[in-house]
Structures are given as C-alpha cells and as structure tokens.
Amino acid sequence: MRTQEVESSPCAVRARGLAKFFGDVVALDGVDLDVAPGQIHGIVGPNGAGKTTLLGLLLGLAVADRGSLEVLGSSVGRALAAPDGVSGFVDAPGLYPALTARKNLAALAALRAPGAPTADIDDLLEQVGLTDVADDRARGFSLGMRQRLGLAAALITRPRLLVLDEPANGLDPAGKRHVHETLAGLAAQGTAVVLSSHRMDDLEAMCSDITILAVGRVVFSGPLGKLADRNGELDYRLVTSDIEAARQVAADTGGIQVLDTAGSQPDRDVLVVRALVSDLDELVPRLVHAGIALRELTPVVSPLESAFLALTEQHAQESSR
Amino acid sequence: MTVTATTDPSELLAPRTVSVARGYRFELVKQLAQLRVRILIGLCWIGPAVAVVLVSGQSTLPSDTLFGREMQATGWAGALVVLSFAGSWFFPLLTSVVAGDVFSSEDRLGTWRHLLVAVRSPRRIFIAKSLASLTVLLICVPGLAVSGIVGGLVVGSRPLAGLDGHPLSPADAAGKLLLAWLCVLAPILAFAAIGLLASVIFGRSPFALLLPAFGGLGMQLASQVLPMPAAVRVALPSFAFLSWNGLFTSPPQLHSLIAGIAVSLAWAAVATALAYVIFMRRDFTSHANDGSMRRAITLGILPLLAVWALSAGVVAAATGATGSGIDAGKLQRSLATSFGHFYVLQSQELYHLSYAAAQLRTTAACTKGSDLVAQDGPGNDWRCTVTWHLPGVNDAVGQAVYQLDVSANGRYVADGDGPNQVNGYFVLHAPYGDAPNPLWQFDGLVDLLAPPSKG
C-alpha cells in the first residue's frame, strides 16, 4: 500500500486525446470523451468514423496508441482487458448457438468469482423479454432475439459502465421498447451507458448526450439540445385545415420560405416550409389568427439528423480540401 | 478537484480477471455442447468394442493391420488392432476436429470480443481453451482403449503372440497394451498442439480443420511408406503412433520408442509455444480472423520444419542411425527369433510337444533382390532361408523359406514359401478352435534405430 494522488473524477469514462492507428489508417485522432454515471451517451458517425474502435477501447479489446483513458476511475494501461464493472458488446453480441439462452447466461455467470455481483438469470431473461424461449438453443434465434440475449449477457455482471454497439439493431417495436426501458432503468440506477447507433430516432429517444465522430475526430460532444441549437434553417411539414390559405400566410411571414413540393409530396394537403425556429414561432400564431387550424407541425428530418448531416458533411468537405 | 487517497495501485488498475479454472469450465461447457464432439465421444466409447467383436467373428481378418491376423486367437489382439488403426488414421482426425477447432470456432461465431470482455485475459483464454481441448481428447482416448479392451474380453482373454512370436500371458498383454496407450499420448499431444497452432493461425478458414487432418495423414504416409533415413522418419511425431510396437518384442525395442516419444513432446512444446505467441499478438479489434497462407508458412510450417530437421539431427547423432535402419542382419535375427517361437507353438498345437525355442538354435539368411541391389532397406523382395535343429534328433537340420515384405517403418510380414509341411497353409487345432498354421504368415518388427547388425 502506498499513498498516491489521484484526480477525483465523477466520470464513468474520461478520455483525453485518444488516438488509434491500424497501419496507415487513422481510426481515432485526438478523441475526448466524458460520460457521467447514470448518463446514456450516444456515439454517432458515418461508417468508418471510428465508433466501433472507440467502443472497443472502452471494453478493453484494444489499447490506444496515444492519449489517456480512465474508465470507472481506473487508468486503462497498455494491457488488453477493461476494469471490472465494464461490460457490453461491439459489432454483434457473442452467443454460442449450441447453448440455450439460459445456458449462455449461466455459463457467463459461472465465470464470476464467488462474491462478485451477478444478476439473476431469470430476472434478466424476463427483463429482455426472452422468458418464453429461455430453454431454446440460441441457434434458431432471430437477430432481434440475439440482440436482447446479448444485452442480458452484458448485464450479468451488473456493470457500472455498459458499452453497446447498435443495441436496437433488428429489434421489433416491442423489443425496442424492452431495450429502451432496460437501459433507462439502468441509467436511473447510476449505470453509465455508451451506445452507438445509426438510428437517430433511437438516439433521440434514449440519449441525453451524444458524441459525433467523423473520420476519427470528434465534431460534436454534448447534450442533444445543444446540438439542435446548432441547426440553421430546417424543413418543416405543416398539415392545416386550408392548405392554400396557409401557403399565403407563410409566404407573407418574414423568414419563411415556402418550398415547392409539387410531385414530391403524396399528400396534397401538406405544406413544406424552410425556416428558423424563431420564424416558426411567428408563423404559428399568424395561422391561428387567420382561422386556419394547425393539425401537424413536424420537422421533415429530425434536428439531430440534420445537425449530424451538416456537421459530418462540413467535416468531410474540410478534410478533402 | 484533486484528492489524496490511500490506494493499492495494482488494485486500482488491474481488471478482475477470470480464473483459469472458471475459464476452463466455460470452455468445456462449450465443447461438450457441440453435437459433433458428443458424437465423437460416443464413437470412441462404443465403436471399438463393436468393431472388435464383429471383426473377430469374420472369416477374413484385417491382416494388413498389426495383430489383425491374431484377432480370432485372442481378444487382446483386437484391442491392439484398435490402437494400431487409431494411430494410423484416427488420431490425426480426432485431434484436428477437437484441437483444430477450439480457436477457430470463436472466429466462425464472431465471439472473440464477447469472450475477451468476459474473461479479460487472452493468456487465460489460451490456457483454458488448450486445457479444454486436451480434456476432450483425454475423454476420447481412454474411451478407445477401454472400449477396445471390453470388445477383446468379449472375444476371449487368451495368450497373445508378440511381434517376435514369444507368448504373452493375458496379464502381460494387458500390461503392455496399457503402456502402449500411455506411449501414444505423446504423439496425441503433438498433433493436438499442431491443431491448436492451425486453429490460431487460420481462424475461421477451413484450413484450420483441414490442414492438421491432412498434415497428420500426410505424416502418417511419410512415416510408413516414403523412403527416407530412419532418423528423419523417427523425427516425425506420427512415428510415435507406431513405435509402441517395440513393446511387443522380447527384449523390448526401446530405441525407436523413446526417440519417438521425445520427438513428439518436442513438437508439442514448440507448436504450443508458437500458438501462444501468435495468439497473444492477435489484434482483437478485427471481427474475425480469416487466416493467411503466408502467415501459416512463416509462423507455422517453417518453424515446425525446423523442429523436424533439428530432431532428425539429434536422433541421428544420438543413435548413429544414418540409413533406412533396415538391414539383412536385423531381419535375420528377428526372423530367426520369430520362427523359433512360432515353431514351438506349432509343435504344441500339432503334436502336443513342448520344448524351448532356444533348443532349435534357429538361424536365418536373408538376401534382397539380386546381387545388384543394395542389401538393406524396405521392400517386398527380401527372401530368407531359416535353418533350425530338430529337437531330440541328433544333427537333423530343417530349412524353410520365407518371402518378407518389409515396410519402411520396420514392420515386416513373413510369408511361408515352403516346404508346405512346415510353413504352408493348413489348419490345425488351437485352444480357441481351428486356426491357420502359425508358421504360414506372421508379423515381425525390426528396430530402426538399433545399431546396424552384422548378422
């Protein structure tokens, strides 16, 4: 035993200047990441952005070539293997098809040392909605069932940091709800969750914070609301009681651009406008004053997706210069 | 914020790894859950007994397999045929299916990352997987032995004629059989290590399974058939699948047996070490390993070829063996000894006469082909004349001729070529029923690494 000075950090993950190279390929370049306990943090980026590499570093599957990584208060050194309390999967959950769902989990649970925190297998199966197929071999499982069993396997160790790569991939709406509820429940208990997804709606539904990667670099990291603020004008879809009158009101409102959507919108009662949020705030009361009922107002593309596309395209353009 | 904490740094930094024992149990559960492994184990524990009983009841016996021609005479021959057949063909397949798949299966299933996250130590994964595959082999191999013995006991526990014709009591035969099974564990370890190496190098490529199997069968063919110096032949791990044969002569032929075991253990150690180093250097960020032939050649095949060459050099230096290990002198001595023992057996079964083989003062003279051919090496053109003194008849000498088909591994088949009353085919009454004349055809063995004989 000896006395040492450690930096007290509330972070489940604290990465500074992480870099990882595969030969000449730069997978990660100066990545900073902070994830607080109880936070569900999304990692998003185009293909090849370095998401899986970053998740692999958190899981101890690889070591960074540069930078520092602290996971659950422990510095991750040069050796493979993450600190205890970290669990999850990348690419796809690892399951053994010759074993039943229950035996897959039981075999993993048996790896735990006596006294180590281990979740109850029946509870986990129920949590992810696989109780009915608990004694079926994993060989016949659909992608969604495999995802859910993979999540259950990751939860065996009662992790304090859960790392998941595309956890909602292949899930039906009911399965997706199971996963969302499970992750929300974990976060409420203080578990930090880092997940990647290509589905912006999933990220918006689950994550409080996101990090956007492009070509191995962080182009945004922070709360979702802050990301939406970065958007300029967005396209919005309006459904009203009188399309022609609404079009006229929109055209007369400053800052609102009515888009010609003839031929592209199957519904002729839909009006598409391009505007800032502040201009929309002006348009809505005007429509009401004109006696036009506003039945629906939604962004054509989600603010997160818009910001994501804008940031990654901007980064790609800068990189190509 | 910065705080001062009293912390054991190793506790702070070290991940909680899974113990080797728990990892081993995890791997064993996975292995035993596979249908093909279960089928293999079932085959090993049931197949030999059924085969021994069925084959022993046939009119045509597998005389091309060592001890095959004795399968009706005693059940111990059946148990030895199981070992002989397994050593020639089954063990390379068994080890490649079990050990050759233990790492590859994770690549095929895409479970490496899952496993590494769960166990948190590549070193312990390697040890656990190696031990688990070894355990499956150690479930299968005793099964073959026990099953063969059970089948043999059903056929009948009677004395066995050794490879020089000397009679072995059932207890002696059982003891030597168990010792022989222990001896083949060394080449099994070597082949299992080669399987591990192929599995680590080739990943999910089919070569992981195919290369050890075909490599093993190729080595078997090389060690049994291809012309090469004895030291080079013995330096192949497959030779040790045959070298237990030397236990069944009196005195035992230990040169080849010991060399074969030592060579096998060397191959096992080097192949395991290579597999370990390659595995520990593996990049687990890639989804799966598809293997590469270039890597296999540089990291697998070339080092093992070097082990082969080095082992051959050591064996040659230690024993002085330079040629094929087969010469006229060794054959003459071996044939004369065998003839003497089988002559005594024939006399007992035919005339109920009993005397010692030494009383016959048997000698043999062997020549190979014509004078233009070197008088050594394997071939089916060895011709030998056996001379013996008839017991109880002053100065009466008998002669018989044999054609010898000598294999490159030192085993030979002596085929009686007259006179018919001595070594022709006829049936006589043995304790177990009608049996062919024991002097008609019999198997013999010369020790390839024994010093050259001057006849």
mmCIF file with all atom_site columns, C-alpha atoms in Angstrom, chain A residues 1-8 22 52 59-62 73-75 80-88 90-91 94-99 107-108 110-114 116-117 137 153, chain B residues 1-9 12-16 18-19 22-23 25-26 29-30 33-34 38 106 109-122 282-285 287:
data_model
loop_
_atom_site.group_PDB
_atom_site.id
_atom_site.type_symbol
_atom_site.label_atom_id
_atom_site.label_alt_id
_atom_site.label_comp_id
_atom_site.label_asym_id
_atom_site.label_entity_id
_atom_site.label_seq_id
_atom_site.pdbx_PDB_ins_code
_atom_site.Cartn_x
_atom_site.Cartn_y
_atom_site.Cartn_z
_atom_site.occupancy
_atom_site.B_iso_or_equiv
_atom_site.pdbx_formal_charge
_atom_site.auth_seq_id
_atom_site.auth_comp_id
_atom_site.auth_asym_id
_atom_site.auth_atom_id
_atom_site.pdbx_PDB_model_num
ATOM 1  C CA . MET A 1 1   ? 0.000   0.000   0.000   1.00 0.00 ? 1   MET A CA 1
ATOM 2  C CA . ARG A 1 2   ? 1.209   3.469   -0.692  1.00 0.00 ? 2   ARG A CA 1
ATOM 3  C CA . THR A 1 3   ? -0.248  6.904   -0.807  1.00 0.00 ? 3   THR A CA 1
ATOM 4  C CA . GLN A 1 4   ? -0.804  8.366   -4.209  1.00 0.00 ? 4   GLN A CA 1
ATOM 5  C CA . GLU A 1 5   ? -2.589  11.344  -5.583  1.00 0.00 ? 5   GLU A CA 1
ATOM 6  C CA . VAL A 1 6   ? -5.482  10.606  -7.862  1.00 0.00 ? 6   VAL A CA 1
ATOM 7  C CA . GLU A 1 7   ? -7.725  13.040  -9.565  1.00 0.00 ? 7   GLU A CA 1
ATOM 8  C CA . SER A 1 8   ? -11.232 12.740  -8.268  1.00 0.00 ? 8   SER A CA 1
ATOM 9  C CA . PHE A 1 22  ? -4.230  0.482   -37.911 1.00 0.00 ? 22  PHE A CA 1
ATOM 10 C CA . THR A 1 52  ? -16.516 0.658   -33.029 1.00 0.00 ? 52  THR A CA 1
ATOM 11 C CA . LEU A 1 59  ? -14.267 -2.581  -23.475 1.00 0.00 ? 59  LEU A CA 1
ATOM 12 C CA . GLY A 1 60  ? -10.544 -3.297  -23.277 1.00 0.00 ? 60  GLY A CA 1
ATOM 13 C CA . LEU A 1 61  ? -10.433 -5.047  -26.648 1.00 0.00 ? 61  LEU A CA 1
ATOM 14 C CA . ALA A 1 62  ? -7.644  -2.777  -27.846 1.00 0.00 ? 62  ALA A CA 1
ATOM 15 C CA . GLY A 1 73  ? -11.784 5.638   -12.027 1.00 0.00 ? 73  GLY A CA 1
ATOM 16 C CA . SER A 1 74  ? -9.069  3.283   -13.259 1.00 0.00 ? 74  SER A CA 1
ATOM 17 C CA . SER A 1 75  ? -6.493  4.246   -15.835 1.00 0.00 ? 75  SER A CA 1
ATOM 18 C CA . LEU A 1 80  ? -5.864  -5.641  -23.003 1.00 0.00 ? 80  LEU A CA 1
ATOM 19 C CA . ALA A 1 81  ? -8.864  -6.052  -20.707 1.00 0.00 ? 81  ALA A CA 1
ATOM 20 C CA . ALA A 1 82  ? -11.031 -3.406  -19.142 1.00 0.00 ? 82  ALA A CA 1
ATOM 21 C CA . PRO A 1 83  ? -11.551 -2.824  -15.453 1.00 0.00 ? 83  PRO A CA 1
ATOM 22 C CA . ASP A 1 84  ? -14.169 -4.814  -13.646 1.00 0.00 ? 84  ASP A CA 1
ATOM 23 C CA . GLY A 1 85  ? -17.598 -3.213  -13.903 1.00 0.00 ? 85  GLY A CA 1
ATOM 24 C CA . VAL A 1 86  ? -17.425 -2.701  -17.664 1.00 0.00 ? 86  VAL A CA 1
ATOM 25 C CA . SER A 1 87  ? -19.496 -4.872  -19.935 1.00 0.00 ? 87  SER A CA 1
ATOM 26 C CA . GLY A 1 88  ? -21.099 -4.825  -23.355 1.00 0.00 ? 88  GLY A CA 1
ATOM 27 C CA . VAL A 1 90  ? -19.358 -4.453  -30.227 1.00 0.00 ? 90  VAL A CA 1
ATOM 28 C CA . ASP A 1 91  ? -20.487 -5.368  -33.745 1.00 0.00 ? 91  ASP A CA 1
ATOM 29 C CA . GLY A 1 94  ? -21.377 -13.033 -28.874 1.00 0.00 ? 94  GLY A CA 1
ATOM 30 C CA . LEU A 1 95  ? -23.564 -16.053 -28.319 1.00 0.00 ? 95  LEU A CA 1
ATOM 31 C CA . TYR A 1 96  ? -22.957 -19.762 -28.500 1.00 0.00 ? 96  TYR A CA 1
ATOM 32 C CA . PRO A 1 97  ? -25.584 -21.334 -30.748 1.00 0.00 ? 97  PRO A CA 1
ATOM 33 C CA . ALA A 1 98  ? -25.238 -24.809 -29.258 1.00 0.00 ? 98  ALA A CA 1
ATOM 34 C CA . LEU A 1 99  ? -26.309 -23.494 -25.845 1.00 0.00 ? 99  LEU A CA 1
ATOM 35 C CA . ALA A 1 107 ? -22.061 -20.180 -18.441 1.00 0.00 ? 107 ALA A CA 1
ATOM 36 C CA . LEU A 1 108 ? -21.173 -16.496 -18.286 1.00 0.00 ? 108 LEU A CA 1
ATOM 37 C CA . ALA A 1 110 ? -20.257 -19.179 -13.765 1.00 0.00 ? 110 ALA A CA 1
ATOM 38 C CA . LEU A 1 111 ? -17.191 -17.211 -14.840 1.00 0.00 ? 111 LEU A CA 1
ATOM 39 C CA . ARG A 1 112 ? -17.750 -14.817 -11.973 1.00 0.00 ? 112 ARG A CA 1
ATOM 40 C CA . ALA A 1 113 ? -15.773 -15.340 -8.832  1.00 0.00 ? 113 ALA A CA 1
ATOM 41 C CA . PRO A 1 114 ? -17.713 -16.182 -5.659  1.00 0.00 ? 114 PRO A CA 1
ATOM 42 C CA . ALA A 1 116 ? -18.807 -10.973 -7.324  1.00 0.00 ? 116 ALA A CA 1
ATOM 43 C CA . PRO A 1 117 ? -22.059 -9.155  -8.114  1.00 0.00 ? 117 PRO A CA 1
ATOM 44 C CA . ARG A 1 137 ? -30.947 -23.106 -28.328 1.00 0.00 ? 137 ARG A CA 1
ATOM 45 C CA . ALA A 1 153 ? -25.397 -11.310 -21.210 1.00 0.00 ? 153 ALA A CA 1
ATOM 46 C CA . MET B 2 1   ? -10.640 18.538  -7.873  1.00 0.00 ? 1   MET B CA 1
ATOM 47 C CA . THR B 2 2   ? -7.720  16.637  -6.547  1.00 0.00 ? 2   THR B CA 1
ATOM 48 C CA . VAL B 2 3   ? -7.841  14.401  -3.514  1.00 0.00 ? 3   VAL B CA 1
ATOM 49 C CA . THR B 2 4   ? -5.320  12.296  -1.703  1.00 0.00 ? 4   THR B CA 1
ATOM 50 C CA . ALA B 2 5   ? -6.251  8.652   -1.452  1.00 0.00 ? 5   ALA B CA 1
ATOM 51 C CA . THR B 2 6   ? -4.585  5.628   0.036   1.00 0.00 ? 6   THR B CA 1
ATOM 52 C CA . THR B 2 7   ? -4.784  3.058   -2.687  1.00 0.00 ? 7   THR B CA 1
ATOM 53 C CA . ASP B 2 8   ? -3.018  -0.055  -3.742  1.00 0.00 ? 8   ASP B CA 1
ATOM 54 C CA . PRO B 2 9   ? -2.151  0.838   -7.339  1.00 0.00 ? 9   PRO B CA 1
ATOM 55 C CA . LEU B 2 12  ? -6.836  0.340   -8.815  1.00 0.00 ? 12  LEU B CA 1
ATOM 56 C CA . LEU B 2 13  ? -5.545  -0.583  -12.229 1.00 0.00 ? 13  LEU B CA 1
ATOM 57 C CA . ALA B 2 14  ? -5.953  -4.315  -12.508 1.00 0.00 ? 14  ALA B CA 1
ATOM 58 C CA . PRO B 2 15  ? -9.096  -5.676  -14.101 1.00 0.00 ? 15  PRO B CA 1
ATOM 59 C CA . ARG B 2 16  ? -10.750 -8.560  -12.277 1.00 0.00 ? 16  ARG B CA 1
ATOM 60 C CA . VAL B 2 18  ? -11.484 -14.767 -14.560 1.00 0.00 ? 18  VAL B CA 1
ATOM 61 C CA . SER B 2 19  ? -9.532  -17.626 -13.024 1.00 0.00 ? 19  SER B CA 1
ATOM 62 C CA . ARG B 2 22  ? -13.514 -20.963 -14.352 1.00 0.00 ? 22  ARG B CA 1
ATOM 63 C CA . GLY B 2 23  ? -12.418 -20.224 -17.890 1.00 0.00 ? 23  GLY B CA 1
ATOM 64 C CA . ARG B 2 25  ? -15.078 -24.908 -17.153 1.00 0.00 ? 25  ARG B CA 1
ATOM 65 C CA . PHE B 2 26  ? -16.650 -22.366 -19.519 1.00 0.00 ? 26  PHE B CA 1
ATOM 66 C CA . VAL B 2 29  ? -19.260 -26.492 -21.393 1.00 0.00 ? 29  VAL B CA 1
ATOM 67 C CA . LYS B 2 30  ? -18.993 -25.047 -24.900 1.00 0.00 ? 30  LYS B CA 1
ATOM 68 C CA . ALA B 2 33  ? -22.445 -28.746 -26.039 1.00 0.00 ? 33  ALA B CA 1
ATOM 69 C CA . GLN B 2 34  ? -21.356 -29.353 -29.626 1.00 0.00 ? 34  GLN B CA 1
ATOM 70 C CA . ARG B 2 38  ? -20.675 -35.636 -28.346 1.00 0.00 ? 38  ARG B CA 1
ATOM 71 C CA . GLU B 2 106 ? -14.828 -18.379 -31.925 1.00 0.00 ? 106 GLU B CA 1
ATOM 72 C CA . LEU B 2 109 ? -19.238 -17.480 -34.392 1.00 0.00 ? 109 LEU B CA 1
ATOM 73 C CA . GLY B 2 110 ? -17.785 -13.976 -34.080 1.00 0.00 ? 110 GLY B CA 1
ATOM 74 C CA . THR B 2 111 ? -17.498 -14.365 -30.316 1.00 0.00 ? 111 THR B CA 1
ATOM 75 C CA . TRP B 2 112 ? -13.894 -13.362 -29.654 1.00 0.00 ? 112 TRP B CA 1
ATOM 76 C CA . ARG B 2 113 ? -14.752 -9.900  -28.382 1.00 0.00 ? 113 ARG B CA 1
ATOM 77 C CA . HIS B 2 114 ? -17.501 -11.285 -26.212 1.00 0.00 ? 114 HIS B CA 1
ATOM 78 C CA . LEU B 2 115 ? -15.101 -13.840 -24.752 1.00 0.00 ? 115 LEU B CA 1
ATOM 79 C CA . LEU B 2 116 ? -12.366 -11.303 -24.144 1.00 0.00 ? 116 LEU B CA 1
ATOM 80 C CA . VAL B 2 117 ? -14.762 -8.928  -22.389 1.00 0.00 ? 117 VAL B CA 1
ATOM 81 C CA . ALA B 2 118 ? -15.994 -11.815 -20.232 1.00 0.00 ? 118 ALA B CA 1
ATOM 82 C CA . VAL B 2 119 ? -12.621 -13.339 -19.334 1.00 0.00 ? 119 VAL B CA 1
ATOM 83 C CA . ARG B 2 120 ? -10.430 -10.209 -19.580 1.00 0.00 ? 120 ARG B CA 1
ATOM 84 C CA . SER B 2 121 ? -7.197  -12.091 -20.178 1.00 0.00 ? 121 SER B CA 1
ATOM 85 C CA . PRO B 2 122 ? -6.026  -13.510 -23.537 1.00 0.00 ? 122 PRO B CA 1
ATOM 86 C CA . ARG B 2 282 ? -3.540  -11.090 -32.096 1.00 0.00 ? 282 ARG B CA 1
ATOM 87 C CA . ASP B 2 283 ? -5.461  -7.881  -32.760 1.00 0.00 ? 283 ASP B CA 1
ATOM 88 C CA . PHE B 2 284 ? -8.938  -8.413  -31.354 1.00 0.00 ? 284 PHE B CA 1
ATOM 89 C CA . THR B 2 285 ? -10.341 -5.243  -32.870 1.00 0.00 ? 285 THR B CA 1
ATOM 90 C CA . HIS B 2 287 ? -14.233 -9.006  -36.233 1.00 0.00 ? 287 HIS B CA 1
#
